[in-house]
């Protein structure tokens, strides 16, 4: 019985310590973290790129800021075999689409893009690191029949 009390006491102390640490960091801005999304490119508005994200809750507009360090890429029809290191240090070969560098003016409204961005807190606009135009989806043979 005594050991159970000790375990409960330790758990309570750890919980109180975690809440104190969380309160200390509450006023600090969050460190930006990378995030990737697939969206539809809509338009460019000044230094912001407007994207449309579709999900279970419907469509919503999403914007991110770009600058001279943002990479603009497009997938080509060719595939490239690349070796990657997986879990346990095992190397394997995967097939990825070949990409080429494009300019911002080459983006067309309605294209599917994969966007890598840095997301900070809710007050700041995310920063675009890379925008990659995806290949068109292959058509399904039985669709519409």
Coordinates of C-alpha atoms in Angstrom, one line a residue, residues 48-118:
X48 CA 1.2 36.5 -50.4
X49 CA 0.1 33.4 -52.2
X50 CA -3.5 32.4 -51.8
X51 CA -4.3 28.7 -51.8
X52 CA -7.5 26.7 -51.4
X53 CA -7.4 23.7 -49.1
X54 CA -10.2 21.2 -49.4
X55 CA -11.2 18.9 -46.5
X56 CA -14.1 17.3 -44.8
X57 CA -15.3 20.7 -43.6
X58 CA -15.4 22.1 -47.1
X59 CA -13.1 24.6 -48.9
X60 CA -11.1 27.2 -47.0
X61 CA -8.6 29.8 -48.3
X62 CA -5.1 29.7 -46.9
X63 CA -2.4 32.2 -47.5
X64 CA 1.4 32.2 -47.0
X65 CA 4.1 34.8 -47.6
X66 CA 6.9 34.3 -50.1
X67 CA 10.2 36.0 -50.7
X68 CA 13.3 35.6 -52.8
X69 CA 14.4 32.4 -50.9
X70 CA 11.1 30.5 -51.8
X71 CA 11.7 27.7 -54.3
X72 CA 9.3 27.2 -57.2
X73 CA 9.4 23.7 -58.7
X74 CA 7.3 21.7 -61.2
X75 CA 7.1 17.9 -61.5
X76 CA 7.9 16.6 -65.0
X77 CA 6.7 13.4 -66.8
X78 CA 10.0 11.7 -66.1
X79 CA 10.7 9.6 -63.0
X80 CA 14.0 9.4 -61.2
X81 CA 15.3 6.6 -59.0
X82 CA 16.7 7.9 -55.7
X83 CA 18.3 6.0 -52.8
X84 CA 17.0 6.9 -49.4
X85 CA 18.1 5.7 -46.0
X86 CA 15.2 4.1 -44.0
X87 CA 14.8 2.8 -40.5
X88 CA 17.8 0.9 -39.2
X89 CA 20.1 2.5 -41.7
X90 CA 18.8 0.3 -44.6
X91 CA 19.1 1.9 -48.0
X92 CA 16.4 1.4 -50.5
X93 CA 15.6 2.7 -54.0
X94 CA 12.4 4.7 -54.6
X95 CA 11.0 6.3 -57.7
X96 CA 10.2 10.0 -57.5
X97 CA 9.1 12.5 -60.1
X98 CA 11.8 14.6 -61.6
X99 CA 11.5 18.3 -60.8
X100 CA 12.5 21.5 -62.6
X101 CA 12.8 25.1 -61.4
X102 CA 10.1 27.5 -62.6
X103 CA 9.2 31.1 -61.9
X104 CA 6.3 32.5 -60.0
X105 CA 4.7 33.7 -63.2
X106 CA 4.5 30.1 -64.4
X107 CA 1.9 29.2 -61.7
X108 CA -1.6 29.0 -63.1
X109 CA -4.8 29.3 -61.1
X110 CA -6.3 25.9 -60.4
X111 CA -3.1 23.8 -60.4
X112 CA -2.5 21.3 -57.5
X113 CA 0.6 22.3 -55.5
X114 CA 2.5 20.8 -52.6
X115 CA 3.6 23.6 -50.3
X116 CA 6.2 23.3 -47.6
X117 CA 5.9 26.2 -45.1
X118 CA 7.0 27.4 -41.7

